[in-house]
XYZ file of C-alpha atoms in Angstrom:
665
model
C 0.145 -0.087 -0.079
C 1.350 3.488 -1.034
C 2.676 5.630 1.986
C 2.164 9.186 1.972
C 3.242 11.264 4.825
C 0.473 14.139 3.891
C -2.337 11.902 3.812
C -1.611 11.578 7.784
C -2.628 14.948 8.290
C -5.408 15.156 10.488
C -8.639 17.574 11.192
C -6.717 18.886 14.432
C -3.588 19.705 12.583
C -5.582 21.771 9.933
C -7.465 23.550 12.862
C -4.101 24.144 14.404
C -2.685 25.789 11.392
C -5.818 27.767 11.150
C -5.480 28.920 14.645
C -1.533 29.831 14.162
C -1.461 31.902 11.378
C -0.609 35.111 13.507
C 2.315 35.641 11.290
C 0.884 35.376 8.039
C -1.928 37.681 8.906
C 0.594 40.401 10.272
C 2.280 39.851 6.583
C -0.735 40.253 4.870
C -1.664 43.695 6.649
C 2.190 44.757 6.624
C 1.879 44.193 2.730
C -1.159 45.992 2.248
C -0.207 49.138 3.965
C 2.981 49.204 1.893
C 1.837 48.664 -1.392
C -0.931 51.681 -1.146
C 0.282 53.847 1.395
C -2.341 56.214 3.033
C -4.933 53.685 3.330
C -5.963 52.597 6.980
C -6.019 48.978 6.584
C -6.665 47.362 10.197
C -6.421 43.313 10.507
C -9.382 41.414 9.268
C -7.958 38.144 10.165
C -8.534 38.465 13.858
C -9.267 35.659 16.117
C -12.942 34.579 15.943
C -15.361 32.488 17.980
C -17.053 30.909 15.055
C -16.074 27.307 14.067
C -14.185 27.124 10.655
C -17.208 26.388 8.336
C -19.678 28.831 10.029
C -18.925 31.257 7.152
C -21.776 33.747 5.631
C -22.253 35.022 2.181
C -22.490 38.556 0.806
C -22.083 40.288 -2.753
C -19.274 42.329 -4.179
C -20.069 45.442 -6.193
C -19.657 42.977 -9.544
C -22.069 40.735 -8.237
C -20.179 37.614 -7.526
C -20.661 35.743 -4.327
C -17.984 35.932 -1.682
C -17.564 33.826 1.319
C -16.034 35.496 4.634
C -15.131 33.830 8.048
C -16.200 36.839 9.779
C -19.761 38.131 10.700
C -21.278 40.828 8.502
C -21.582 43.485 11.415
C -17.937 42.696 12.519
C -16.289 42.806 9.128
C -15.560 46.346 8.444
C -11.906 45.847 7.847
C -12.579 42.888 5.605
C -14.938 44.850 3.555
C -12.383 47.562 2.985
C -10.119 44.631 1.872
C -12.619 43.511 -0.762
C -13.329 47.127 -2.063
C -9.545 47.853 -2.449
C -9.296 44.336 -4.418
C -12.325 45.484 -6.613
C -10.390 48.708 -7.057
C -7.199 46.886 -8.047
C -9.026 44.382 -10.362
C -10.830 47.351 -12.227
C -7.492 49.068 -12.514
C -6.010 45.937 -13.960
C -8.916 45.511 -16.395
C -8.757 49.195 -17.670
C -5.001 49.055 -17.922
C -5.110 45.638 -20.160
C -8.212 47.041 -22.146
C -9.505 43.630 -21.380
C -13.476 43.270 -21.794
C -14.995 42.783 -18.604
C -15.710 39.416 -16.842
C -18.569 37.328 -18.099
C -20.814 36.628 -15.299
C -21.120 33.054 -13.929
C -23.428 30.705 -16.298
C -23.630 27.024 -16.931
C -20.040 26.813 -18.129
C -18.944 26.805 -14.560
C -17.850 23.603 -12.770
C -18.582 22.464 -9.029
C -15.386 21.347 -7.431
C -17.123 18.914 -5.187
C -18.407 16.837 -8.253
C -14.535 16.366 -9.481
C -12.879 15.766 -6.239
C -13.531 12.694 -3.890
C -11.426 13.961 -0.775
C -11.599 17.321 -0.387
C -13.004 19.926 2.469
C -14.021 23.143 1.924
C -13.579 26.486 3.891
C -15.622 29.637 3.823
C -18.273 27.861 1.780
C -19.644 24.638 0.991
C -18.406 24.440 -2.791
C -16.277 26.088 -5.038
C -17.772 27.287 -8.728
C -14.748 28.098 -11.231
C -14.523 28.288 -15.116
C -10.976 26.681 -15.154
C -8.002 26.404 -13.532
C -5.361 29.491 -13.842
C -1.693 28.579 -14.717
C -0.555 31.174 -11.985
C -1.995 33.880 -9.729
C -0.667 36.564 -11.842
C -2.348 35.588 -14.891
C -5.553 34.553 -13.108
C -8.884 35.730 -14.587
C -12.251 36.271 -13.013
C -13.888 32.899 -12.257
C -10.807 30.827 -12.338
C -9.649 28.591 -9.709
C -5.893 29.386 -8.221
C -3.626 26.789 -6.966
C -1.495 27.473 -4.111
C 1.465 25.097 -3.727
C 3.140 24.913 -0.442
C 6.465 25.868 -0.534
C 6.568 27.309 -4.058
C 4.155 30.264 -3.802
C 4.384 33.082 -1.535
C 0.695 32.914 0.482
C 0.674 36.798 0.734
C 1.045 37.494 -2.935
C -1.167 34.894 -4.079
C -4.037 35.801 -1.712
C -3.415 39.235 -2.934
C -3.658 38.532 -6.479
C -6.668 36.257 -6.134
C -8.777 38.788 -4.628
C -7.725 41.621 -6.822
C -8.251 39.451 -10.072
C -11.463 38.012 -8.887
C -10.751 34.338 -8.741
C -13.686 31.863 -7.760
C -11.348 30.011 -5.217
C -8.194 28.783 -3.946
C -6.982 24.683 -4.161
C -4.607 24.568 -1.164
C -3.138 22.084 1.160
C -3.714 24.119 4.088
C -6.189 27.057 5.228
C -4.991 30.375 4.048
C -6.051 33.674 6.157
C -8.262 34.901 3.269
C -11.862 36.015 2.890
C -12.152 33.819 -0.249
C -13.846 30.084 -0.761
C -10.840 27.380 -0.024
C -10.724 23.881 -1.160
C -8.249 22.006 1.110
C -6.868 18.553 -0.193
C -4.047 16.447 0.651
C -1.818 16.762 -2.470
C -2.496 19.595 -4.916
C -0.747 18.103 -7.784
C -2.867 14.873 -7.227
C -5.987 16.743 -6.851
C -5.150 18.629 -10.319
C -4.756 15.277 -11.933
C -7.938 14.072 -10.634
C -9.721 17.097 -12.025
C -8.204 16.935 -15.338
C -9.231 13.227 -15.867
C -12.859 13.801 -15.032
C -13.078 16.985 -17.080
C -11.538 14.721 -20.019
C -13.757 12.010 -19.412
C -11.089 9.430 -18.313
C -8.796 9.391 -21.446
C -6.944 6.663 -20.014
C -10.007 4.199 -20.759
C -10.329 5.092 -24.473
C -7.117 3.441 -25.513
C -4.406 1.014 -24.441
C -2.217 2.218 -22.070
C 1.575 0.844 -21.532
C 3.617 1.897 -18.387
C 7.552 1.267 -18.748
C 9.037 1.256 -15.028
C 12.256 0.089 -13.856
C 15.713 1.503 -13.117
C 17.370 1.379 -16.550
C 16.478 0.966 -20.089
C 12.724 2.599 -20.108
C 13.527 4.946 -22.893
C 14.992 2.283 -25.225
C 12.120 -0.036 -24.501
C 9.506 2.442 -25.168
C 10.486 3.355 -28.392
C 11.085 -0.284 -29.534
C 7.580 -1.139 -28.130
C 6.074 1.646 -30.322
C 8.028 0.164 -33.275
C 6.444 -3.087 -32.820
C 2.887 -1.673 -32.355
C 3.194 0.824 -35.302
C 3.407 -2.373 -37.438
C -0.175 -3.831 -36.533
C -0.635 -1.102 -37.928
C -2.024 1.310 -35.508
C -1.506 4.773 -34.213
C 0.846 4.882 -31.489
C 1.303 7.853 -29.021
C 4.367 7.988 -26.333
C 5.878 9.984 -23.642
C 9.473 9.536 -22.857
C 12.776 11.506 -21.606
C 13.515 11.958 -25.283
C 10.121 13.294 -26.483
C 6.648 12.733 -27.024
C 4.031 12.314 -29.569
C 0.236 12.047 -29.741
C 0.687 9.688 -32.676
C 0.587 12.365 -35.548
C 3.041 14.971 -34.239
C 6.216 14.434 -32.534
C 8.374 16.865 -30.140
C 10.889 17.284 -27.985
C 9.846 20.348 -25.991
C 10.844 22.132 -22.776
C 8.141 20.349 -20.855
C 7.624 16.661 -19.696
C 4.217 15.265 -19.969
C 5.174 12.152 -17.741
C 2.812 12.606 -14.840
C -0.017 14.381 -13.123
C -2.367 16.568 -15.116
C 0.258 16.970 -17.711
C -0.007 13.197 -18.561
C -3.994 13.452 -18.523
C -3.664 16.138 -21.125
C -1.097 14.147 -23.171
C -3.652 11.054 -23.115
C -6.557 13.284 -24.171
C -4.492 14.657 -26.936
C -3.529 11.380 -28.242
C -7.396 10.252 -27.997
C -8.456 13.425 -30.030
C -5.635 12.285 -32.691
C -6.761 9.077 -32.830
C -4.101 6.952 -31.246
C -5.127 3.326 -30.166
C -2.037 2.993 -28.009
C -0.401 5.188 -25.211
C 3.326 4.314 -24.022
C 4.282 6.172 -20.891
C 7.963 6.153 -19.281
C 6.981 6.080 -15.526
C 9.423 7.916 -13.228
C 10.091 5.914 -9.762
C 9.905 8.913 -7.736
C 6.675 10.130 -8.793
C 5.300 6.662 -8.729
C 6.028 6.394 -5.001
C 4.380 9.898 -4.614
C 0.923 8.511 -6.126
C 1.400 11.019 -9.192
C 0.071 8.396 -11.725
C -2.807 7.203 -9.597
C -5.374 8.869 -11.680
C -4.844 6.539 -14.908
C -5.475 2.829 -15.279
C -2.771 0.805 -17.307
C -3.380 -2.160 -19.367
C 0.221 -3.563 -19.872
C 2.995 -2.656 -17.414
C 6.738 -3.635 -18.546
C 9.466 -3.734 -15.785
C 13.018 -3.068 -17.025
C 16.127 -3.254 -15.254
C 16.226 -3.729 -11.528
C 13.875 -2.781 -8.627
C 15.170 0.916 -7.739
C 13.576 0.602 -3.946
C 16.054 -2.087 -2.987
C 17.457 0.247 -0.379
C 14.423 2.185 0.320
C 11.891 1.931 3.424
C 9.005 3.129 1.424
C 6.926 1.725 -0.798
C 8.683 -0.051 -4.133
C 7.797 1.975 -7.162
C 7.574 -1.400 -9.439
C 4.997 -2.481 -6.717
C 3.251 1.051 -7.011
C 2.943 0.480 -10.941
C 1.500 -3.091 -10.522
C -1.523 -1.414 -8.422
C -2.115 0.440 -11.332
C -3.085 -2.456 -13.792
C -6.734 -2.798 -14.314
C -8.539 -6.045 -14.241
C -7.465 -8.145 -17.137
C -4.286 -6.344 -17.704
C -1.061 -7.820 -18.103
C 2.419 -7.790 -16.188
C 5.724 -8.158 -18.206
C 8.630 -8.875 -16.002
C 12.236 -10.157 -16.592
C 12.680 -13.970 -15.644
C 16.046 -13.561 -14.211
C 15.059 -11.050 -11.214
C 13.476 -13.120 -8.410
C 12.409 -10.254 -6.417
C 10.552 -8.452 -9.071
C 8.981 -11.922 -10.208
C 7.693 -12.812 -6.811
C 6.159 -9.377 -6.490
C 4.443 -9.816 -9.910
C 3.205 -13.515 -8.802
C 1.762 -11.970 -5.681
C -0.100 -8.731 -7.858
C -1.341 -11.563 -10.536
C -2.857 -13.642 -7.758
C -4.816 -10.641 -6.158
C -5.501 -8.718 -9.098
C -6.565 -10.971 -11.746
C -4.236 -10.098 -14.205
C -1.905 -12.009 -16.583
C 1.887 -12.516 -16.169
C 4.509 -12.844 -18.946
C 8.112 -13.243 -18.381
C 10.868 -12.288 -20.777
C 14.735 -12.872 -20.607
C 18.181 -13.502 -22.490
C 19.246 -17.336 -23.183
C 16.800 -18.457 -20.446
C 13.586 -20.291 -20.338
C 11.299 -17.298 -20.224
C 7.766 -17.036 -22.008
C 9.534 -14.587 -24.403
C 13.143 -15.087 -24.948
C 15.994 -14.246 -27.200
C 18.744 -16.711 -27.861
C 22.056 -14.787 -28.784
C 23.639 -16.772 -31.721
C 26.464 -13.981 -32.197
C 27.430 -10.542 -31.194
C 30.411 -9.355 -33.410
C 30.910 -5.771 -35.134
C 27.925 -4.036 -33.255
C 25.629 -6.377 -34.661
C 23.413 -8.742 -32.231
C 22.165 -11.877 -34.035
C 19.858 -13.812 -32.218
C 16.432 -16.249 -32.220
C 13.479 -14.681 -30.918
C 11.460 -17.523 -29.324
C 8.068 -17.962 -27.663
C 6.418 -21.209 -27.212
C 7.197 -23.565 -30.340
C 7.555 -20.501 -32.534
C 10.917 -19.049 -33.501
C 12.207 -16.286 -35.638
C 15.640 -15.043 -36.522
C 16.471 -11.258 -36.036
C 19.465 -8.732 -36.244
C 19.953 -5.914 -34.075
C 22.338 -2.853 -34.243
C 20.693 -0.847 -31.285
C 23.534 0.143 -28.813
C 25.900 -1.957 -30.727
C 24.073 -5.022 -30.109
C 23.921 -4.667 -26.125
C 20.178 -4.157 -25.521
C 18.796 -7.640 -25.658
C 16.843 -7.430 -22.737
C 14.992 -4.258 -24.028
C 14.673 -6.201 -27.111
C 12.816 -9.089 -25.325
C 10.669 -6.863 -23.406
C 9.326 -5.095 -26.550
C 9.144 -8.652 -28.270
C 6.927 -9.599 -25.218
C 4.319 -6.732 -25.659
C 4.085 -7.653 -29.242
C 3.391 -11.293 -28.177
C 0.658 -10.137 -25.845
C -0.869 -8.095 -28.618
C -0.999 -10.968 -30.948
C 1.326 -10.061 -33.646
C 3.051 -12.748 -35.579
C 6.711 -13.476 -34.192
C 8.575 -12.763 -37.529
C 6.575 -9.689 -37.907
C 7.865 -8.665 -34.214
C 11.472 -9.513 -35.374
C 11.443 -7.139 -38.193
C 10.153 -4.394 -36.231
C 12.726 -4.569 -33.600
C 15.116 -4.418 -36.276
C 14.095 -0.930 -37.512
C 15.324 0.795 -34.696
C 19.016 0.943 -35.054
C 20.412 3.767 -32.728
C 19.339 6.425 -29.791
C 20.794 9.499 -28.848
C 22.904 9.126 -25.513
C 21.780 5.289 -25.160
C 25.614 3.770 -25.372
C 25.763 5.782 -28.867
C 28.339 5.316 -31.060
C 30.267 8.523 -31.894
C 31.849 8.668 -35.265
C 33.194 11.362 -37.782
C 31.999 10.071 -40.754
C 35.423 9.327 -42.500
C 36.801 5.865 -41.954
C 40.416 6.827 -41.904
C 39.669 9.420 -39.433
C 37.901 6.712 -37.445
C 40.555 4.409 -37.702
C 43.073 7.007 -36.288
C 41.092 7.911 -33.408
C 39.884 5.918 -30.158
C 36.355 4.301 -30.291
C 33.992 6.626 -28.657
C 30.696 5.742 -26.820
C 28.157 8.041 -25.235
C 25.876 7.313 -22.434
C 23.511 9.496 -20.194
C 24.188 7.525 -17.269
C 22.116 8.964 -14.124
C 22.424 6.138 -11.834
C 24.998 2.998 -10.473
C 23.036 0.456 -12.586
C 22.970 2.449 -15.824
C 27.017 3.488 -15.441
C 27.418 -0.473 -14.658
C 25.767 -1.655 -17.536
C 27.647 1.031 -19.692
C 30.934 -0.199 -18.589
C 29.925 -3.831 -19.103
C 28.759 -3.188 -22.627
C 31.957 -1.307 -23.328
C 34.218 -4.187 -21.523
C 32.501 -6.697 -23.504
C 32.970 -5.119 -26.932
C 36.378 -4.495 -26.156
C 37.025 -8.350 -25.369
C 35.410 -9.346 -28.422
C 37.898 -7.441 -30.495
C 41.470 -8.937 -30.545
C 44.544 -6.942 -30.310
C 45.999 -8.048 -33.657
C 42.771 -6.699 -35.163
C 43.641 -3.094 -34.474
C 44.266 -1.134 -37.620
C 48.415 -0.319 -38.185
C 48.592 3.475 -37.649
C 51.473 5.451 -36.339
C 50.587 6.044 -32.698
C 50.422 9.533 -31.299
C 53.058 9.185 -28.676
C 55.622 6.624 -29.956
C 57.963 7.242 -27.429
C 55.380 7.029 -24.049
C 53.447 4.116 -25.855
C 56.341 1.717 -26.132
C 55.755 -0.162 -23.083
C 51.916 -0.201 -23.463
C 49.916 -3.483 -23.226
C 48.806 -4.674 -26.404
C 45.195 -5.126 -25.583
C 42.695 -2.514 -25.879
C 42.381 -0.057 -22.844
C 38.864 1.462 -21.522
C 39.007 5.200 -20.636
C 35.920 6.222 -18.622
C 34.588 10.168 -18.333
C 32.201 9.999 -15.690
C 30.526 13.263 -14.973
C 28.731 13.484 -11.537
C 25.858 15.677 -10.347
C 24.706 17.651 -7.259
C 21.857 15.346 -7.397
C 23.639 12.290 -6.544
C 23.687 11.242 -2.812
C 26.538 10.029 -0.798
C 25.588 6.346 -1.323
C 25.308 6.887 -5.058
C 28.720 8.713 -5.316
C 30.335 5.676 -3.299
C 29.013 3.450 -5.992
C 30.288 5.268 -8.695
C 33.554 4.971 -6.842
C 33.437 1.154 -6.652
C 32.622 0.869 -10.191
C 35.296 3.059 -11.407
C 37.978 1.209 -9.599
C 37.116 -2.286 -10.806
C 35.885 -1.838 -14.204
C 37.577 0.614 -16.662
C 41.505 0.722 -17.068
C 41.489 4.298 -16.868
C 38.796 6.833 -15.155
C 38.557 10.789 -15.037
C 36.037 12.466 -12.931
C 34.184 15.219 -13.839
C 30.884 16.884 -13.410
C 28.362 19.310 -15.436
C 29.309 23.193 -15.957
C 26.505 24.125 -13.412
C 27.961 21.853 -10.588
C 31.856 22.820 -10.797
C 31.261 24.984 -7.741
C 30.460 21.657 -5.696
C 32.903 19.414 -7.530
C 35.494 19.031 -4.984
C 32.941 17.626 -2.194
C 31.210 15.439 -4.920
C 34.621 14.011 -5.552
C 35.375 13.125 -2.200
C 32.272 11.451 -2.177
C 33.315 9.110 -5.155
C 36.853 9.042 -3.754
C 35.164 7.172 -0.050
C 34.124 4.183 -2.417
C 37.706 3.537 -3.645
C 40.828 2.425 -2.286
C 43.680 3.639 -4.696
C 42.724 7.372 -5.022
C 46.036 7.935 -7.078
C 44.486 5.856 -9.737
C 41.666 8.623 -10.529
C 41.957 11.922 -12.426
C 40.075 14.814 -11.502
C 38.956 17.424 -13.976
C 36.465 19.851 -13.203
C 35.556 21.046 -16.641
C 33.954 18.260 -18.626
C 35.041 19.284 -22.034
C 38.773 19.457 -20.908
C 38.078 15.834 -19.329
C 36.763 14.439 -22.514
C 39.661 16.186 -24.402
C 42.343 14.566 -22.234
C 40.764 11.027 -22.161
C 40.708 11.383 -25.965
C 44.467 12.415 -26.477
C 45.782 9.945 -23.955
C 43.820 6.856 -25.437
C 45.408 4.924 -28.038
C 43.841 4.542 -31.511
C 42.793 0.732 -30.488
C 41.342 1.997 -27.022
C 37.459 3.007 -26.207
C 36.453 5.929 -24.442
C 33.243 6.031 -22.774
C 31.528 9.249 -21.646
C 28.918 8.688 -19.201
C 26.590 11.454 -17.823
C 27.108 15.373 -17.771
C 23.922 15.513 -19.789
C 21.113 17.955 -18.994
C 17.917 15.837 -18.647
C 15.256 18.691 -17.115
C 13.239 18.221 -20.509
C 13.738 16.467 -23.796
C 14.971 19.605 -25.350
C 17.784 20.235 -22.993
C 18.919 16.530 -23.275
C 19.140 16.395 -27.130
C 21.253 19.818 -27.140
C 23.403 18.467 -24.358
C 23.865 15.435 -26.284
C 24.697 17.329 -29.333
C 27.149 19.687 -27.423
C 29.124 16.621 -26.350
C 29.086 15.056 -29.655
C 30.829 18.111 -31.133
C 33.365 18.260 -28.490
C 34.389 14.589 -29.282
C 34.138 15.148 -33.005
C 36.453 18.303 -32.478
C 38.923 15.966 -30.433
C 39.002 13.601 -33.519
C 39.621 16.219 -36.177
C 42.325 17.841 -33.993
C 43.915 14.346 -33.400
C 44.050 13.562 -37.094
C 45.575 16.973 -37.942
C 48.250 16.629 -35.440
C 48.939 13.144 -36.673
C 49.026 14.220 -40.274
C 51.542 16.843 -39.101
C 53.327 14.682 -36.983
C 52.872 16.834 -33.630
C 51.215 16.472 -30.211
C 47.758 17.765 -30.565
C 46.952 21.135 -28.571
C 44.258 18.989 -25.991
C 44.795 21.942 -23.510
C 42.747 24.960 -24.016
C 44.357 28.527 -23.514
C 47.999 27.139 -24.873
C 49.621 29.746 -26.789
C 50.032 28.989 -30.505
C 53.693 29.264 -30.209
C 53.843 26.437 -27.370
C 51.607 24.416 -29.569
C 54.381 24.196 -32.161
C 56.980 22.919 -29.786
C 57.892 19.220 -29.268
C 56.244 17.704 -26.319
C 59.532 17.739 -24.135
C 59.691 21.287 -24.355
C 56.190 22.013 -23.385
C 55.784 23.926 -19.962
C 55.614 21.063 -17.059
C 52.277 22.653 -15.441
C 50.219 22.290 -18.769
C 51.420 18.672 -20.262
C 48.890 15.966 -18.958
C 50.752 13.081 -17.166
C 51.270 10.535 -19.799
C 50.025 6.940 -18.832
C 51.722 3.691 -20.014
C 48.585 1.276 -18.838
C 50.870 -0.440 -16.381
C 49.765 -1.520 -12.745
C 53.422 -0.424 -11.431
C 53.128 3.161 -12.461
C 49.463 4.600 -11.800
C 48.931 8.357 -12.794
C 49.062 11.009 -10.107
C 46.060 12.819 -8.650
C 45.612 15.790 -10.178
C 42.614 18.446 -10.023
C 42.065 20.829 -12.909
C 39.713 23.273 -12.607
C 38.843 24.106 -16.258
C 40.172 27.741 -16.475
């Protein structure tokens, strides 16, 4: 059962907040006296012997009903405030030359008919025309939302009164003579309102939720590729963008939960979509942000993200959203998820389907070969089989392929058609993406580069394992015979390819996550460079200490605060038969920011490759350090200033690199 501390608020707590609002009342009076000097405004929010719901109605000059917690014969100051609010509203309307506010009519909606759990203050209900985006843009008759901790209550109350708001949706009682609807969670209440206003769009199409700690975006796009070949229109909401089945966009807002997700589903219904795929956030699942939708299919990828959490598991929260007759698609290899799925299937009357790679799952992929970035496998279900090839992620997303194939099996698609649909998706930005220049000779003279968004220890581990597996499949003798950049320093380098990892940490990472990063960096790559995003450089030193807490040999890690310099250093030091893995450092606030960040990193890597190629042709050391004078760039490596020359590493355990910290300036 979902645990939410806000649901534990009692009536006693609400009344205590009402009685203890002296500071807010004083702030409101002080704000009124400062904004319009010369007016005499006494406190209209003094203590009253009336119970909270013993309110009376009166009419303001515009004719709309307003409620106040004071008796009419005792509300002189309140009338003054209301008169002031009316004047402010009139001044605002005349200033913007906007038409007069229309009277309330049949287009208004009663809040009591939209919310199940709500208590009203200063009235028995709230009638409103629509929900205002903010108090500053509120129009007469709209409902204003007060978000605890985000909005200033003094300014919001003043704006709501001045602009003729119908009421306030809030989590606590505010000292204002305006109808208020008290709910446990405003975001969940808004989702419930939008769900009923749009007539439950989730019940008008097949809804598929993708949940897990890794591989959600890849699985979502693979599933969309399979279902489009039914054929049918498929809508999706992912970190890389969204689509209503007709228009695809990567905007500046995520429609992944709450009221925004309800609106996205409504748009998909209007566009004629038959299926909607949603990438679900684990944190929002715990908070109940998806409670207003029903899921027909839930696909679990990766592992359970709630292993070390005392609250509800996000995967179990997703299971509770599955409607009667729905389907759970879970990995066969994860016993914890499998046990939870069995329990949910027995109690909720839903179907359970397992998937896996090289095991006895209901839908499985049997690997035939994996070489040269291509996965050749056999897709199996019961007695049927189909051969397929996949280039996605250099052939390392077999689990995601199996999960998407299971959705195709559940929707009764032919197995050969499913295999063909899975082969169409060749790559996704930032998902173990191979970065190349497009020129074969230049790529041969540079190390292989892979780019992954990271974001969690499991994703970092997956990227490191995939990179290591790809290097092991390439024998040392198959490396192209070209002149190395540092012939003198690389004489003693081991012949086997080396893995260089550039990991960018974030200030959002907690201490346990940073420590896990340290363990992975110490054990899996041959060389590691720790960096961070540009916005987090001020806290880079403290984050570095968190990573170093998870390793033993601190001298084996190089610290570079500037992410571009970190990539340049690793790319310049790696051999042409090595691999550089860049993880993290991507702004994932919204799809547009993520794509722009990925493009910026790709441009840095391409510039390093071109610079290396030019240096190789000129038989000189590349200027991998920004700010080096042009005269110094033409000097031999041994004549460069010692403080600007990166330490060379011959790849042996006897001579680890020294711990250095570059600030990027």
